[in-house]
Amino acid sequence: MDTLNEITDYANLLKLPYLKENLLKLLDNAKANDQTYQDFLITILKHEITLRDSKLQERRLKNACFPVIKTLEEFDLNFQKSMSKREFNELSELTWIDRIYNLIFLGPPGVGKTHLAIALGYKAVKEGYRVTFTTMDALMHTLKTAEISKKSKGMLNRILSSSLVIIDELGYLPITREEANLFFGLISTLHEQASLIITSNKGMENWTELLGDPALTTAVLDRLTYHCQVITMNGKSYRLEHRQSLFDQNA
Ligand code: ADP
Ligand code: MG
């Protein structure tokens, strides 16, 4: 029993939680299956790696701050005809993240811009990329308060260390001159360092009005579109087409 305690203590010190929690089970299993010394060690190490990977993924998912989880499997391409199956598959492969390409999804409300952005981000998290989701509105708050708020500073640091940053809903709310400058600063910092997905209900020709200054808008677009795929999504609103009302059910 002393030896078992000693092993548990060492497992604890070495941060091997699987071994610590499952020592007796591992030993019983080894005996029952006549495991060799090598197999016994490999079993333990494999379990530790699996556990570590799933904990890291859990942390990445939490840090990504997705408002909801949406998946690529749930995305109905028959409904969103602006994109071909081939284009959809190419996006799904995520090679554009390694090549530091940006994606810009444009279109009216309800066409699936946020769904697609989250679904790609979620797949990226599962494949080991660091991802941060934010709305333009929340991003402005983060940038303006990063110096005075620990929470905002943490968020900004997460954004700056992400491989993929999703900025949802550019253009829904007006922004000030100061905010436009902060936005430009961030885009410049992330340029050629991380991929961005930006969604907007405004065409890029209207972004000057949005950012308030033609020179600044040109500078932002210059960086954003350097390596970039713009996807214009149109058609009907999925929400309106699939609207369910409470009293319709028995009609
Ligand atoms: P947008 O961001 O363009 O306003 P959303 O992505 O929020 O639209 O989509 C609105 C709702 O419709 C969400 O619940 C989303 O999951 C669903 N939706 C939109 N397009 C599709 C699609 N092509 N396949 C499946 N669900 C969709
Ligand atoms: Mg949206």
Tab-separated table of C-alpha atoms and ligand atoms in Angstrom:
chain	number	residue	atom	x	y	z
A	1	MET	CA	0.000	0.000	0.000
A	2	ASP	CA	2.942	2.280	0.766
A	3	THR	CA	4.317	1.806	-2.735
A	4	LEU	CA	0.936	2.651	-4.216
A	5	ASN	CA	0.824	5.862	-2.190
A	6	GLU	CA	4.320	6.703	-3.307
A	7	ILE	CA	3.394	6.185	-6.979
A	8	THR	CA	0.284	8.334	-6.551
A	9	ASP	CA	2.390	11.094	-4.991
A	10	TYR	CA	4.922	10.995	-7.831
A	11	ALA	CA	2.112	10.964	-10.416
A	12	ASN	CA	0.720	14.017	-8.715
A	13	LEU	CA	4.067	15.825	-8.695
A	14	LEU	CA	4.643	14.990	-12.357
A	15	LYS	CA	1.085	16.046	-13.226
A	16	LEU	CA	0.001	12.652	-14.521
A	17	PRO	CA	-3.681	12.745	-13.537
A	18	TYR	CA	-4.723	9.587	-15.353
A	19	LEU	CA	-2.118	7.498	-13.535
A	20	LYS	CA	-2.988	9.132	-10.243
A	21	GLU	CA	-6.718	8.438	-10.582
A	22	ASN	CA	-6.522	4.993	-12.172
A	23	LEU	CA	-3.485	3.298	-10.648
A	24	LEU	CA	-5.307	0.270	-9.243
A	25	LYS	CA	-7.348	-0.208	-12.394
A	26	LEU	CA	-4.196	0.006	-14.545
A	27	LEU	CA	-2.397	-2.562	-12.358
A	28	ASP	CA	-5.382	-4.951	-12.308
A	29	ASN	CA	-5.751	-4.629	-16.040
A	30	ALA	CA	-2.061	-5.305	-16.615
A	31	LYS	CA	-2.267	-8.448	-14.465
A	32	ALA	CA	-5.487	-9.682	-16.058
A	33	ASN	CA	-4.076	-9.225	-19.571
A	34	ASP	CA	-0.546	-10.404	-18.832
A	35	GLN	CA	0.811	-7.099	-20.152
A	36	THR	CA	4.531	-6.797	-20.825
A	37	TYR	CA	6.413	-3.981	-19.067
A	38	GLN	CA	6.551	-2.088	-22.377
A	39	ASP	CA	2.808	-2.450	-23.009
A	40	PHE	CA	2.051	-1.369	-19.466
A	41	LEU	CA	4.064	1.835	-19.867
A	42	ILE	CA	2.609	2.555	-23.292
A	43	THR	CA	-0.940	2.134	-21.949
A	44	ILE	CA	-0.269	4.709	-19.234
A	45	LEU	CA	1.436	7.207	-21.543
A	46	LYS	CA	-1.310	6.942	-24.174
A	47	HIS	CA	-4.004	7.596	-21.593
A	48	GLU	CA	-2.113	10.649	-20.302
A	49	ILE	CA	-1.725	12.062	-23.823
A	50	THR	CA	-5.421	11.500	-24.645
A	51	LEU	CA	-6.478	13.175	-21.428
A	52	ARG	CA	-4.104	16.103	-21.982
A	53	ASP	CA	-5.329	16.604	-25.569
A	54	SER	CA	-8.967	16.646	-24.561
A	55	LYS	CA	-8.273	19.113	-21.734
A	56	LEU	CA	-6.390	21.416	-24.114
A	57	GLN	CA	-9.245	21.225	-26.605
A	58	GLU	CA	-11.742	22.029	-23.881
A	59	ARG	CA	-9.676	25.074	-22.914
A	60	ARG	CA	-9.339	26.213	-26.536
A	61	LEU	CA	-13.098	25.883	-26.974
A	62	LYS	CA	-13.766	27.925	-23.849
A	63	ASN	CA	-11.276	30.609	-24.903
A	64	ALA	CA	-12.841	30.826	-28.372
A	65	CYS	CA	-15.960	32.432	-26.811
A	66	PHE	CA	-18.436	31.105	-29.391
A	67	PRO	CA	-21.934	32.390	-28.534
A	68	VAL	CA	-23.375	29.034	-29.706
A	69	ILE	CA	-21.917	25.994	-31.386
A	70	LYS	CA	-22.705	25.595	-35.078
A	71	THR	CA	-21.198	22.867	-37.241
A	72	LEU	CA	-20.309	22.484	-40.902
A	73	GLU	CA	-22.392	19.288	-40.987
A	74	GLU	CA	-25.485	21.318	-40.026
A	75	PHE	CA	-24.909	23.851	-42.796
A	76	ASP	CA	-27.371	23.177	-45.615
A	77	LEU	CA	-25.713	24.006	-48.930
A	78	ASN	CA	-29.003	23.551	-50.766
A	79	PHE	CA	-30.290	26.536	-48.880
A	80	GLN	CA	-27.193	28.689	-49.421
A	81	LYS	CA	-26.654	28.524	-53.175
A	82	SER	CA	-24.042	31.305	-53.340
A	83	MET	CA	-21.319	28.778	-52.619
A	84	SER	CA	-20.511	25.630	-54.563
A	85	LYS	CA	-19.878	22.300	-52.858
A	86	ARG	CA	-16.260	22.534	-54.001
A	87	GLU	CA	-15.810	26.006	-52.458
A	88	PHE	CA	-17.479	24.857	-49.247
A	89	ASN	CA	-15.174	21.823	-49.060
A	90	GLU	CA	-12.139	23.989	-49.659
A	91	LEU	CA	-13.109	26.272	-46.787
A	92	SER	CA	-13.809	23.228	-44.597
A	93	GLU	CA	-10.276	21.927	-45.124
A	94	LEU	CA	-8.911	24.980	-43.250
A	95	THR	CA	-5.691	25.193	-45.269
A	96	TRP	CA	-6.445	28.922	-45.611
A	97	ILE	CA	-5.608	29.327	-41.914
A	98	ASP	CA	-2.074	28.023	-42.446
A	99	ARG	CA	-1.757	30.264	-45.500
A	100	ILE	CA	-3.034	33.230	-43.417
A	101	TYR	CA	-5.914	34.033	-45.742
A	102	ASN	CA	-8.827	36.168	-44.590
A	103	LEU	CA	-12.458	35.400	-45.327
A	104	ILE	CA	-15.100	38.085	-45.654
A	105	PHE	CA	-18.735	36.952	-45.589
A	106	LEU	CA	-21.144	39.576	-46.893
A	107	GLY	CA	-24.909	39.440	-47.091
A	108	PRO	CA	-28.242	40.383	-45.556
A	109	PRO	CA	-29.457	39.006	-42.194
A	110	GLY	CA	-30.268	35.322	-41.869
A	111	VAL	CA	-28.256	33.937	-44.798
A	112	GLY	CA	-25.861	31.960	-42.579
A	113	LYS	CA	-22.826	34.244	-42.226
A	114	THR	CA	-22.461	33.750	-38.479
A	115	HIS	CA	-23.292	30.046	-38.736
A	116	LEU	CA	-20.546	29.438	-41.281
A	117	ALA	CA	-18.020	31.564	-39.375
A	118	ILE	CA	-18.640	29.695	-36.100
A	119	ALA	CA	-18.687	26.296	-37.811
A	120	LEU	CA	-15.286	26.940	-39.413
A	121	GLY	CA	-13.954	28.272	-36.106
A	122	TYR	CA	-15.268	25.251	-34.223
A	123	LYS	CA	-13.588	22.866	-36.641
A	124	ALA	CA	-10.367	24.869	-36.294
A	125	VAL	CA	-10.530	24.510	-32.491
A	126	LYS	CA	-10.940	20.756	-32.877
A	127	GLU	CA	-7.929	20.651	-35.158
A	128	GLY	CA	-5.758	22.449	-32.621
A	129	TYR	CA	-5.894	26.082	-33.759
A	130	ARG	CA	-6.406	28.916	-31.328
A	131	VAL	CA	-9.544	30.791	-32.283
A	132	THR	CA	-11.287	33.861	-30.865
A	133	PHE	CA	-14.827	34.900	-31.745
A	134	THR	CA	-16.030	38.427	-31.075
A	135	THR	CA	-18.634	40.787	-32.456
A	136	MET	CA	-17.470	44.153	-33.801
A	137	ASP	CA	-19.334	45.803	-30.966
A	138	ALA	CA	-17.662	43.687	-28.267
A	139	LEU	CA	-14.304	44.147	-29.994
A	140	MET	CA	-14.635	47.949	-29.777
A	141	HIS	CA	-15.332	47.627	-26.069
A	142	THR	CA	-12.314	45.331	-25.643
A	143	LEU	CA	-9.985	47.705	-27.498
A	144	LYS	CA	-11.195	50.792	-25.645
A	145	THR	CA	-10.937	49.262	-22.194
A	146	ALA	CA	-7.855	47.051	-22.579
A	147	GLU	CA	-5.755	49.486	-20.508
A	148	ILE	CA	-8.148	49.669	-17.596
A	149	SER	CA	-9.908	46.312	-17.503
A	150	LYS	CA	-8.241	42.987	-16.762
A	151	LYS	CA	-10.990	41.148	-18.596
A	152	SER	CA	-10.520	43.235	-21.746
A	153	LYS	CA	-6.745	42.896	-21.525
A	154	GLY	CA	-7.156	39.115	-21.309
A	155	MET	CA	-9.482	39.103	-24.295
A	156	LEU	CA	-7.097	41.257	-26.314
A	157	ASN	CA	-4.198	38.945	-25.477
A	158	ARG	CA	-6.277	35.968	-26.592
A	159	ILE	CA	-7.072	37.744	-29.862
A	160	LEU	CA	-3.417	38.567	-30.425
A	161	SER	CA	-2.319	34.974	-29.828
A	162	SER	CA	-5.017	33.401	-32.022
A	163	SER	CA	-4.458	31.845	-35.420
A	164	LEU	CA	-8.018	32.719	-36.384
A	165	VAL	CA	-9.979	35.762	-35.224
A	166	ILE	CA	-13.676	35.965	-36.110
A	167	ILE	CA	-15.185	39.458	-36.106
A	168	ASP	CA	-18.944	39.176	-36.506
A	169	GLU	CA	-21.352	41.909	-37.536
A	170	LEU	CA	-19.183	44.677	-38.894
A	171	GLY	CA	-21.462	47.535	-39.832
A	172	TYR	CA	-24.483	46.810	-37.674
A	173	LEU	CA	-23.683	49.595	-35.239
A	174	PRO	CA	-22.010	52.912	-36.099
A	175	ILE	CA	-18.476	53.402	-34.787
A	176	THR	CA	-16.633	56.543	-33.750
A	177	ARG	CA	-13.430	57.933	-35.231
A	178	GLU	CA	-11.461	56.731	-32.213
A	179	GLU	CA	-12.919	53.241	-32.613
A	180	ALA	CA	-12.077	53.193	-36.321
A	181	ASN	CA	-8.454	54.049	-35.460
A	182	LEU	CA	-8.301	51.293	-32.836
A	183	PHE	CA	-9.774	48.855	-35.363
A	184	PHE	CA	-7.130	49.835	-37.915
A	185	GLY	CA	-4.421	49.314	-35.283
A	186	LEU	CA	-5.653	45.796	-34.583
A	187	ILE	CA	-5.982	44.876	-38.260
A	188	SER	CA	-2.415	46.089	-38.837
A	189	THR	CA	-1.100	44.031	-35.925
A	190	LEU	CA	-2.920	40.881	-37.036
A	191	HIS	CA	-1.960	41.361	-40.688
A	192	GLU	CA	0.062	38.344	-41.913
A	193	GLN	CA	0.021	36.956	-38.373
A	194	ALA	CA	-3.503	35.529	-38.094
A	195	SER	CA	-6.437	34.757	-40.348
A	196	LEU	CA	-9.593	36.780	-39.958
A	197	ILE	CA	-13.186	36.005	-40.742
A	198	ILE	CA	-15.243	39.171	-40.960
A	199	THR	CA	-18.993	39.132	-41.479
A	200	SER	CA	-20.958	42.178	-42.561
A	201	ASN	CA	-24.368	43.130	-43.863
A	202	LYS	CA	-22.775	46.039	-45.753
A	203	GLY	CA	-20.987	45.687	-49.071
A	204	MET	CA	-17.328	46.698	-48.989
A	205	GLU	CA	-18.145	49.767	-51.109
A	206	ASN	CA	-20.017	51.063	-48.053
A	207	TRP	CA	-17.217	50.508	-45.566
A	208	THR	CA	-15.944	54.083	-45.916
A	209	GLU	CA	-19.210	55.330	-44.531
A	210	LEU	CA	-18.809	52.766	-41.774
A	211	LEU	CA	-15.239	53.604	-40.775
A	212	GLY	CA	-15.749	57.309	-41.377
A	213	ASP	CA	-12.594	58.097	-43.343
A	214	PRO	CA	-11.648	57.138	-46.926
A	215	ALA	CA	-7.875	56.985	-46.260
A	216	LEU	CA	-8.363	54.796	-43.199
A	217	THR	CA	-10.819	52.541	-45.026
A	218	THR	CA	-8.380	52.111	-47.912
A	219	ALA	CA	-5.639	51.212	-45.439
A	220	VAL	CA	-7.891	48.684	-43.664
A	221	LEU	CA	-9.101	47.127	-46.931
A	222	ASP	CA	-5.551	47.027	-48.270
A	223	ARG	CA	-4.473	44.801	-45.400
A	224	LEU	CA	-7.661	42.750	-45.150
A	225	THR	CA	-7.871	41.931	-48.830
A	226	TYR	CA	-4.160	41.230	-49.420
A	227	HIS	CA	-4.781	37.476	-49.097
A	228	CYS	CA	-8.497	37.168	-48.958
A	229	GLN	CA	-11.590	35.399	-50.185
A	230	VAL	CA	-14.755	37.487	-50.280
A	231	ILE	CA	-17.918	35.406	-50.229
A	232	THR	CA	-21.155	37.176	-50.983
A	233	MET	CA	-23.993	35.182	-49.505
A	234	ASN	CA	-27.456	36.049	-50.632
A	235	GLY	CA	-30.852	34.513	-50.922
A	236	LYS	CA	-33.588	34.317	-48.376
A	237	SER	CA	-33.251	34.483	-44.632
A	238	TYR	CA	-33.023	30.980	-43.187
A	239	ARG	CA	-34.748	32.297	-40.085
A	240	LEU	CA	-37.732	33.618	-42.025
A	241	GLU	CA	-38.004	30.486	-44.174
A	242	HIS	CA	-37.862	28.191	-41.156
A	243	ARG	CA	-39.893	30.382	-38.866
A	244	GLN	CA	-41.807	28.411	-36.296
A	245	SER	CA	-44.574	29.914	-34.292
A	246	LEU	CA	-45.985	28.546	-31.124
A	247	PHE	CA	-49.578	28.174	-32.252
A	248	ASP	CA	-48.894	26.766	-35.727
A	249	GLN	CA	-48.078	23.282	-34.506
A	250	ASN	CA	-51.595	21.801	-34.574
A	251	ALA	CA	-52.857	23.895	-37.439
B	1	ADP	P1	-26.545	35.759	-40.454
B	1	ADP	O1	-25.353	35.753	-39.573
B	1	ADP	O2	-26.209	35.772	-41.919
B	1	ADP	O3	-27.542	36.805	-40.095
B	1	ADP	P2	-27.036	33.225	-39.167
B	1	ADP	O4	-25.790	32.507	-39.495
B	1	ADP	O5	-27.165	33.766	-37.798
B	1	ADP	O6	-27.319	34.375	-40.243
B	1	ADP	O7	-28.268	32.269	-39.500
B	1	ADP	C1	-29.563	32.434	-38.900
B	1	ADP	C2	-30.077	31.080	-38.427
B	1	ADP	O8	-30.315	30.247	-39.543
B	1	ADP	C3	-29.085	30.332	-37.559
B	1	ADP	O9	-29.805	29.603	-36.591
B	1	ADP	C4	-28.382	29.389	-38.530
B	1	ADP	O10	-27.941	28.211	-37.883
B	1	ADP	C5	-29.476	29.096	-39.551
B	1	ADP	N1	-28.937	28.954	-40.897
B	1	ADP	C6	-28.643	29.934	-41.777
B	1	ADP	N2	-28.234	29.438	-42.949
B	1	ADP	C7	-28.244	28.097	-42.816
B	1	ADP	C8	-27.924	27.009	-43.704
B	1	ADP	N3	-27.500	27.226	-44.964
B	1	ADP	N4	-28.056	25.746	-43.225
B	1	ADP	C9	-28.501	25.527	-41.970
B	1	ADP	N5	-28.811	26.501	-41.091
B	1	ADP	C10	-28.699	27.782	-41.500
B	2	MG	MG	-24.970	37.032	-38.010
